PDB file of N, CA and C and ligand atoms in Angstrom:
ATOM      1  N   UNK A1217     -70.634 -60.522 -49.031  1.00 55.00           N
ATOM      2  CA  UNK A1217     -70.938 -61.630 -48.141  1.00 55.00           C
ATOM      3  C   UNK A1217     -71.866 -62.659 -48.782  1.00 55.00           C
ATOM      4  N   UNK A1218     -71.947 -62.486 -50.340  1.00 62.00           N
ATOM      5  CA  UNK A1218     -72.755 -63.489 -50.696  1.00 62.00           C
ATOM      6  C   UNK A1218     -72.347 -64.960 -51.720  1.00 62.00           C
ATOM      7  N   UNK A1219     -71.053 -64.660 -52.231  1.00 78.00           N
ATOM      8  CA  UNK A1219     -70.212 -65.851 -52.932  1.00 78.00           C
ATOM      9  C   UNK A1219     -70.080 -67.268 -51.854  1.00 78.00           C
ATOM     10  N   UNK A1220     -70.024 -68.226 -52.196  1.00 81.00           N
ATOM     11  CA  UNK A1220     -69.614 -69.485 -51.726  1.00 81.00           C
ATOM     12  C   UNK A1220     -68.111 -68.779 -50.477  1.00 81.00           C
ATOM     13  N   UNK A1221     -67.494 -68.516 -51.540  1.00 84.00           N
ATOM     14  CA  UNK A1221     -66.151 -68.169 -51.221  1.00 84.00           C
ATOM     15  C   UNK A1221     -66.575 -67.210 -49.980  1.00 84.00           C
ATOM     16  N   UNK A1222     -66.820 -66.445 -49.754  1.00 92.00           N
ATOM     17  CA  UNK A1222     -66.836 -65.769 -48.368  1.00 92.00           C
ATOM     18  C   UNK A1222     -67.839 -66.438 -47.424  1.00 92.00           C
ATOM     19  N   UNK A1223     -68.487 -67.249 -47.996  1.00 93.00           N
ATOM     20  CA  UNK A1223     -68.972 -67.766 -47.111  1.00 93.00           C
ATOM     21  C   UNK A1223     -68.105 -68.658 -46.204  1.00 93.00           C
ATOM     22  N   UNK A1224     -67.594 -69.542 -47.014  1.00 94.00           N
ATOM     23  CA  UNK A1224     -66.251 -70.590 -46.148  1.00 94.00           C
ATOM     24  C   UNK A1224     -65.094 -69.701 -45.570  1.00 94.00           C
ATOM     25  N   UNK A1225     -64.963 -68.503 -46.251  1.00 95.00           N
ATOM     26  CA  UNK A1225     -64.025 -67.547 -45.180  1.00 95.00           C
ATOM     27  C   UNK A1225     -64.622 -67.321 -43.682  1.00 95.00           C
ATOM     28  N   UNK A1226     -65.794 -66.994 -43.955  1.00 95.00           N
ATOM     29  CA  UNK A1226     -66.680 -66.267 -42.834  1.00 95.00           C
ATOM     30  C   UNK A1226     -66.528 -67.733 -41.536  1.00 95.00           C
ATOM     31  N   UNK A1227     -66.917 -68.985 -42.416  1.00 96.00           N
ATOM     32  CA  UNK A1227     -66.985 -69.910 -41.115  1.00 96.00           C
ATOM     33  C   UNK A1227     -65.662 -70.056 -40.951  1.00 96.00           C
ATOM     34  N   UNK A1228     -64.228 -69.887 -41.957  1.00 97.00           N
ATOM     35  CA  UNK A1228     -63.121 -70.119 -40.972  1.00 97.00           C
ATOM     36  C   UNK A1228     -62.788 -69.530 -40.333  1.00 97.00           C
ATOM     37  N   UNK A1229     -62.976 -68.150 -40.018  1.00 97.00           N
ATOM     38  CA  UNK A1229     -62.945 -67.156 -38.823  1.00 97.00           C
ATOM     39  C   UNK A1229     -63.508 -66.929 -38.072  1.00 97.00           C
ATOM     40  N   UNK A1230     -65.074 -67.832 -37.803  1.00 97.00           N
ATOM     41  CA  UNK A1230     -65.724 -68.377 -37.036  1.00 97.00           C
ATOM     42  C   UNK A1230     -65.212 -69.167 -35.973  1.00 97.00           C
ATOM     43  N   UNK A1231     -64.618 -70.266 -36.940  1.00 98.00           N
ATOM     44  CA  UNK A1231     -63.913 -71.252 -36.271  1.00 98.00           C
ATOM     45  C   UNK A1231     -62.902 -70.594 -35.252  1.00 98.00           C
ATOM     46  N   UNK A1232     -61.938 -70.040 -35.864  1.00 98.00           N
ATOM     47  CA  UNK A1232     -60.701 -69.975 -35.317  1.00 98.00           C
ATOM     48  C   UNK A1232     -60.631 -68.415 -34.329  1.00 98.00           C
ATOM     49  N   UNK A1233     -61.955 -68.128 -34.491  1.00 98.00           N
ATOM     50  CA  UNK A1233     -62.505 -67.374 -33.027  1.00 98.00           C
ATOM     51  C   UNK A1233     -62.567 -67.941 -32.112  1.00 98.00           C
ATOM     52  N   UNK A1234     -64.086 -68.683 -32.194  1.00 98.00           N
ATOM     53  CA  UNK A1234     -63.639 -70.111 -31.682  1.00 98.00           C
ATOM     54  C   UNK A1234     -62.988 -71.121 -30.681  1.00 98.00           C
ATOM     55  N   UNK A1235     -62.240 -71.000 -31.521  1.00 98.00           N
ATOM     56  CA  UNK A1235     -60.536 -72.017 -30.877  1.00 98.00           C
ATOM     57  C   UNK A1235     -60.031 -70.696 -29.927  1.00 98.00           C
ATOM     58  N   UNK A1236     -59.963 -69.798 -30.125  1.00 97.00           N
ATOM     59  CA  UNK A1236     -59.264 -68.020 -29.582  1.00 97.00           C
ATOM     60  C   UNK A1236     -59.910 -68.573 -28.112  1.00 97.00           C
ATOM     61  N   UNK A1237     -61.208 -68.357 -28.484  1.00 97.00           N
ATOM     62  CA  UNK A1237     -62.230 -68.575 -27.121  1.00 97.00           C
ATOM     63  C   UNK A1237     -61.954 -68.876 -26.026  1.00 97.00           C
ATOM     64  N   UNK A1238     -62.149 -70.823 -26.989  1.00 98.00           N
ATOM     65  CA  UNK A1238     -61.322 -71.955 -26.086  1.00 98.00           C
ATOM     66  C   UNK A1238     -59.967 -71.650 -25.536  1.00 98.00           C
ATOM     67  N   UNK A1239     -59.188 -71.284 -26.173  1.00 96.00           N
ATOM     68  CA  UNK A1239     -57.991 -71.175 -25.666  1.00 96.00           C
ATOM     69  C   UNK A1239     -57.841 -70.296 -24.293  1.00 96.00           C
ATOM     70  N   UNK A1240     -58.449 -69.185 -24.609  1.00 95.00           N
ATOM     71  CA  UNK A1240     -58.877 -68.438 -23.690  1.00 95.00           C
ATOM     72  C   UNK A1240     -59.131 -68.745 -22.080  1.00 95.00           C
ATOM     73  N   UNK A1241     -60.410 -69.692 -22.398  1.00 96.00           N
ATOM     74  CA  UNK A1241     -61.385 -70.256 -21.103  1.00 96.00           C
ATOM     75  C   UNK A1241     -60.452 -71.561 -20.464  1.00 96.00           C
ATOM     76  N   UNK A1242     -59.257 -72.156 -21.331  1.00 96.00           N
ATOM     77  CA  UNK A1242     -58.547 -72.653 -20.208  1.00 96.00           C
ATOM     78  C   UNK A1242     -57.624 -72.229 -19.436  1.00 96.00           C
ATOM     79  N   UNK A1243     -57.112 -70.871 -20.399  1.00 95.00           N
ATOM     80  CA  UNK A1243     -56.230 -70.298 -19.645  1.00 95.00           C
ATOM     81  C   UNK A1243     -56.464 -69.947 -18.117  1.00 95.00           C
ATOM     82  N   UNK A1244     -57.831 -69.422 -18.501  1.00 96.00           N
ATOM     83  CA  UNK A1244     -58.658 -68.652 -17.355  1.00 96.00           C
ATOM     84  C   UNK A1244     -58.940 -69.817 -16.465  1.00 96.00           C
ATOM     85  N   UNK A1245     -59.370 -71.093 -16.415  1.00 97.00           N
ATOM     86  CA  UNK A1245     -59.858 -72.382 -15.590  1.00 97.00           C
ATOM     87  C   UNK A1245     -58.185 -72.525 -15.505  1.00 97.00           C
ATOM     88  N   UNK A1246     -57.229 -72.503 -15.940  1.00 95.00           N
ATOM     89  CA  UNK A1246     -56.130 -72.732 -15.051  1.00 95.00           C
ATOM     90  C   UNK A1246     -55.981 -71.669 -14.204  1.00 95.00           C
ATOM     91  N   UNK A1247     -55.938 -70.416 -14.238  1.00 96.00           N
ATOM     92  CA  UNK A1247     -55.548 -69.214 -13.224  1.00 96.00           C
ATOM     93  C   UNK A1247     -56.465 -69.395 -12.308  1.00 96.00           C
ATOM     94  N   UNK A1248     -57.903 -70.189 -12.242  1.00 97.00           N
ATOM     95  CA  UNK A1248     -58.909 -69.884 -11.275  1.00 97.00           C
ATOM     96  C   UNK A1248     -58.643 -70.991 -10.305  1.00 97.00           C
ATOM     97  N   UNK A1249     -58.092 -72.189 -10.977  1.00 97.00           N
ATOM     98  CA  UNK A1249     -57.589 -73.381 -10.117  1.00 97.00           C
ATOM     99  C   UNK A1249     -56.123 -73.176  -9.384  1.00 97.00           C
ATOM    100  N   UNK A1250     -55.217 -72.105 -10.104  1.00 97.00           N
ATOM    101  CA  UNK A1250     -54.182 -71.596  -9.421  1.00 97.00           C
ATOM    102  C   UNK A1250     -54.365 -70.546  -7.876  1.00 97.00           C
ATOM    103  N   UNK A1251     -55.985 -69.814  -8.263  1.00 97.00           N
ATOM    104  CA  UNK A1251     -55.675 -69.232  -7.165  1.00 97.00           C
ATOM    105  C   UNK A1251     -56.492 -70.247  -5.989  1.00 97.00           C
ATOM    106  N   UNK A1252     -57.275 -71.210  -6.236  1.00 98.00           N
ATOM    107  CA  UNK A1252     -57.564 -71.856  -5.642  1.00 98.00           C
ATOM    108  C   UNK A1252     -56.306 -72.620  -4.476  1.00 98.00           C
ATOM    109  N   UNK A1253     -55.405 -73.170  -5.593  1.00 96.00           N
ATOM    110  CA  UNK A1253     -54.381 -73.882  -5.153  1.00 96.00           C
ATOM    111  C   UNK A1253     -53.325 -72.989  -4.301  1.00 96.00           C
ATOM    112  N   UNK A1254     -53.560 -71.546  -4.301  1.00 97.00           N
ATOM    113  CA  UNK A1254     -52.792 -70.272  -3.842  1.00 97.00           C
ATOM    114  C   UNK A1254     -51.788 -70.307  -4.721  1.00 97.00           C
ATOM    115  N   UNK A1255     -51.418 -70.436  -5.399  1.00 97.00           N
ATOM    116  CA  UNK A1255     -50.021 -70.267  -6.352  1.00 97.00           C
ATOM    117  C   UNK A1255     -50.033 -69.081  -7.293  1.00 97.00           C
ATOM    118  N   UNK A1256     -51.339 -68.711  -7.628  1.00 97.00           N
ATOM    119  CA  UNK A1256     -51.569 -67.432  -8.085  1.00 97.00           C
ATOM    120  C   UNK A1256     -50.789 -66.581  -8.010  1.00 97.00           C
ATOM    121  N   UNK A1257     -50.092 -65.806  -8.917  1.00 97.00           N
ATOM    122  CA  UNK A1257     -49.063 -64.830  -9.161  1.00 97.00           C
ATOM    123  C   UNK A1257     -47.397 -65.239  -9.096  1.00 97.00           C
ATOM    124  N   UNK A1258     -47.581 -67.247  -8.391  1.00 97.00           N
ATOM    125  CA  UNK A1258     -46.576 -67.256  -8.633  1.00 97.00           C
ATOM    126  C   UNK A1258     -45.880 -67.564  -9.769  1.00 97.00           C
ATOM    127  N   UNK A1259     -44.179 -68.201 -10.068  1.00 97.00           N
ATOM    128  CA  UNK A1259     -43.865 -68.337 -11.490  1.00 97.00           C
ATOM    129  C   UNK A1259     -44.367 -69.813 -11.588  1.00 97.00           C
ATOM    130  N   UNK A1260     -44.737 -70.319 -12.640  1.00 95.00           N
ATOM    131  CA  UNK A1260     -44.735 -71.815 -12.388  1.00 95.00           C
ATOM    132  C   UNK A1260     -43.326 -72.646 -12.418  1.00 95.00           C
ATOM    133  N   UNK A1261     -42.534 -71.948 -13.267  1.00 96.00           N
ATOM    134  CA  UNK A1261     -40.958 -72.519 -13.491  1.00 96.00           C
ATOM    135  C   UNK A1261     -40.646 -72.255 -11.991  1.00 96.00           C
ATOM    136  N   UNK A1262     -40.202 -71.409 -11.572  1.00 97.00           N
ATOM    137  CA  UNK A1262     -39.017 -71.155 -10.462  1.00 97.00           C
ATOM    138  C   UNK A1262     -39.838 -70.550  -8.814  1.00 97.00           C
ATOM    139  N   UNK A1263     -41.265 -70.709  -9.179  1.00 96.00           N
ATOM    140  CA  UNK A1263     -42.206 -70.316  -8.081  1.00 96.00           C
ATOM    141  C   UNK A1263     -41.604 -69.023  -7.554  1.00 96.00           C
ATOM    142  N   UNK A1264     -41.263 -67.889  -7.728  1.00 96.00           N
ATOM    143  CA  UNK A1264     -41.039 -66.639  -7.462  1.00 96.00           C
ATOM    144  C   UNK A1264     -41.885 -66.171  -8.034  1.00 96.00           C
ATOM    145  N   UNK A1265     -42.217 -64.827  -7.202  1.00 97.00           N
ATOM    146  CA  UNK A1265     -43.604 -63.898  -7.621  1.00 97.00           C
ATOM    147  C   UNK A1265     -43.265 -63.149  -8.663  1.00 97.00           C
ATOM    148  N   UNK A1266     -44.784 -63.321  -9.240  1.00 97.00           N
ATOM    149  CA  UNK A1266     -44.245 -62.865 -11.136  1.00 97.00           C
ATOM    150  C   UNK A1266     -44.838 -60.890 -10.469  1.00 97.00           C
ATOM    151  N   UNK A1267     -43.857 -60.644 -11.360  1.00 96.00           N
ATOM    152  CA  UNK A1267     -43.722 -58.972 -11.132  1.00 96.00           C
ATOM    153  C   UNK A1267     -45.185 -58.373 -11.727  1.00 96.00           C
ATOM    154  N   UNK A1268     -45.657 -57.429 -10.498  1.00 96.00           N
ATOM    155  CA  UNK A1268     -47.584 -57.135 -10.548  1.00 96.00           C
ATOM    156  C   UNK A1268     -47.321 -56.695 -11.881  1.00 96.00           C
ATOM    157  N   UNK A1269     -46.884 -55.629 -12.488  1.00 96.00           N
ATOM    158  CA  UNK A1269     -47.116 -54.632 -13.569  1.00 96.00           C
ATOM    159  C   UNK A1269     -47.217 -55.875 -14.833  1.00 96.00           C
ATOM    160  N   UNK A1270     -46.437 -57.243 -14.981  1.00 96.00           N
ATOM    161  CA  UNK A1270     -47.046 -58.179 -15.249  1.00 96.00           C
ATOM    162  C   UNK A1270     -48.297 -58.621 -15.384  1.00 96.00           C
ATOM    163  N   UNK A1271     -48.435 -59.000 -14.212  1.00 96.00           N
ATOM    164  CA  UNK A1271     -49.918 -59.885 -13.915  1.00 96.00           C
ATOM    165  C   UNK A1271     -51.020 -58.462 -14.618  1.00 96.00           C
ATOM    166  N   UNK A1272     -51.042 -57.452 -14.148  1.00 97.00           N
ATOM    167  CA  UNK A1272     -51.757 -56.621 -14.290  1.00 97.00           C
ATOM    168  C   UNK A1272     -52.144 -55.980 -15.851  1.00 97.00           C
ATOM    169  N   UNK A1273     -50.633 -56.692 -17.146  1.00 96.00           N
ATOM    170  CA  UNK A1273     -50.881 -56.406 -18.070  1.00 96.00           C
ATOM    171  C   UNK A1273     -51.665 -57.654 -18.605  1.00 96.00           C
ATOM    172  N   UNK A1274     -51.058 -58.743 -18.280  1.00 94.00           N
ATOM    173  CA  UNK A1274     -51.789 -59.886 -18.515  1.00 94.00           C
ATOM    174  C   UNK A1274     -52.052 -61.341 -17.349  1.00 94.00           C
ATOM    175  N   UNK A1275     -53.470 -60.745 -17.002  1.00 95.00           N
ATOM    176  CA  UNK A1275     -53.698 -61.847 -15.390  1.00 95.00           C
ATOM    177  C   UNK A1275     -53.444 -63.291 -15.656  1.00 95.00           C
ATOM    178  N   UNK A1276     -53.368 -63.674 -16.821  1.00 94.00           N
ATOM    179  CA  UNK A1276     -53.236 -65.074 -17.168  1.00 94.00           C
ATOM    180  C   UNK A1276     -51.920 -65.434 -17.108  1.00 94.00           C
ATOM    181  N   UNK A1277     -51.187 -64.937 -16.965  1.00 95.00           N
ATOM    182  CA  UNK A1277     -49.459 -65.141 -17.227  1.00 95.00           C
ATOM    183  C   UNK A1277     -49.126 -65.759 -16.128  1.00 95.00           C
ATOM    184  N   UNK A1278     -48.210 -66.969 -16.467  1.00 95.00           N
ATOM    185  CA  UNK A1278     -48.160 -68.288 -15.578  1.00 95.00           C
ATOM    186  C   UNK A1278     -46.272 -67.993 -15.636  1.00 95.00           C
ATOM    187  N   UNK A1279     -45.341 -67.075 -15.681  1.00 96.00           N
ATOM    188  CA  UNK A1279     -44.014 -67.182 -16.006  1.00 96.00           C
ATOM    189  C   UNK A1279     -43.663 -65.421 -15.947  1.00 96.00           C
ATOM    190  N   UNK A1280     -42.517 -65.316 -14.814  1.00 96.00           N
ATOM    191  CA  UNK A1280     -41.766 -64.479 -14.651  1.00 96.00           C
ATOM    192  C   UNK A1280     -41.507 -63.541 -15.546  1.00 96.00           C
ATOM    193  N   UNK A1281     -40.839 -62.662 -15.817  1.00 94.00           N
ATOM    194  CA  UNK A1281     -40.420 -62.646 -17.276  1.00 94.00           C
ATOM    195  C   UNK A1281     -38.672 -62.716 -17.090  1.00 94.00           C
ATOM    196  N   UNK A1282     -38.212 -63.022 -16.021  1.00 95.00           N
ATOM    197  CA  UNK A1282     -37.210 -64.025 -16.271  1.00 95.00           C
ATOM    198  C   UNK A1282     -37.340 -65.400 -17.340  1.00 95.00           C
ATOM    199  N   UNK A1283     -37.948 -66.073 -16.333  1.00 96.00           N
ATOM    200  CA  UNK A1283     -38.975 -67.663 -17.209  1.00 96.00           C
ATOM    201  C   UNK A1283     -39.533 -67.405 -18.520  1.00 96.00           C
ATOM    202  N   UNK A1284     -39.698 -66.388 -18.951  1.00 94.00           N
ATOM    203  CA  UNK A1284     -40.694 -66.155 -20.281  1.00 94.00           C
ATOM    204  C   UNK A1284     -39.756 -65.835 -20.798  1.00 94.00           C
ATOM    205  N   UNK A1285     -38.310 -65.220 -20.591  1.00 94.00           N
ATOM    206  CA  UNK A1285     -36.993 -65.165 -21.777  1.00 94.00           C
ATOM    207  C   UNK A1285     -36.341 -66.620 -22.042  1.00 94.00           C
ATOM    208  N   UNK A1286     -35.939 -67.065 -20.721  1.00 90.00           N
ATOM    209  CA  UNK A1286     -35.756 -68.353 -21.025  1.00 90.00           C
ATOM    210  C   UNK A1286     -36.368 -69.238 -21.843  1.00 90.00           C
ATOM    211  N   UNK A1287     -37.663 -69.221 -21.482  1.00 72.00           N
ATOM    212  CA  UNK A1287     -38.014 -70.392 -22.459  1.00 72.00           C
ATOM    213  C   UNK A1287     -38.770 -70.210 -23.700  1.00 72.00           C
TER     214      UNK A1287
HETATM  215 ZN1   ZN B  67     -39.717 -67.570 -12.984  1.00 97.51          ZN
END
């Protein structure tokens, strides 16, 4: 951990933690404004309820998995 070189590794995986983060915290500020809006759990494509064992593997999931083959 002491070359130049790992050093600029170290901050690009910093970074692109990071960005992970971010990406993250909008997912989550969209699902929190979804359940606000009540739409929560539904699909956003075809508004049918996305199947629990879904939601439950991943609460952020905005698409059926009909909708999620499709597109
Ligand atoms: Zn759908």
């Amino acid at each position: 951990m002491c070359s130049r070189h790992d050093k600029a590794q170290y901050r690009r995986e910093l970074q692109s933690l990071q960005q992970s983060l971010r990406d993250e915290l909008s997912s989550c500020e969209a699902a929190l404004q979804r359940i606000e809006q009540g739409t929560y759990g539904r699909c956003e494509v075809c508004s049918e309820p996305i199947e629990l064992n879904r939601l439950k593997a991943d609460p952020l999931t905005t698409r059926c998995l009909e909708c999620q083959h499709r597109h």
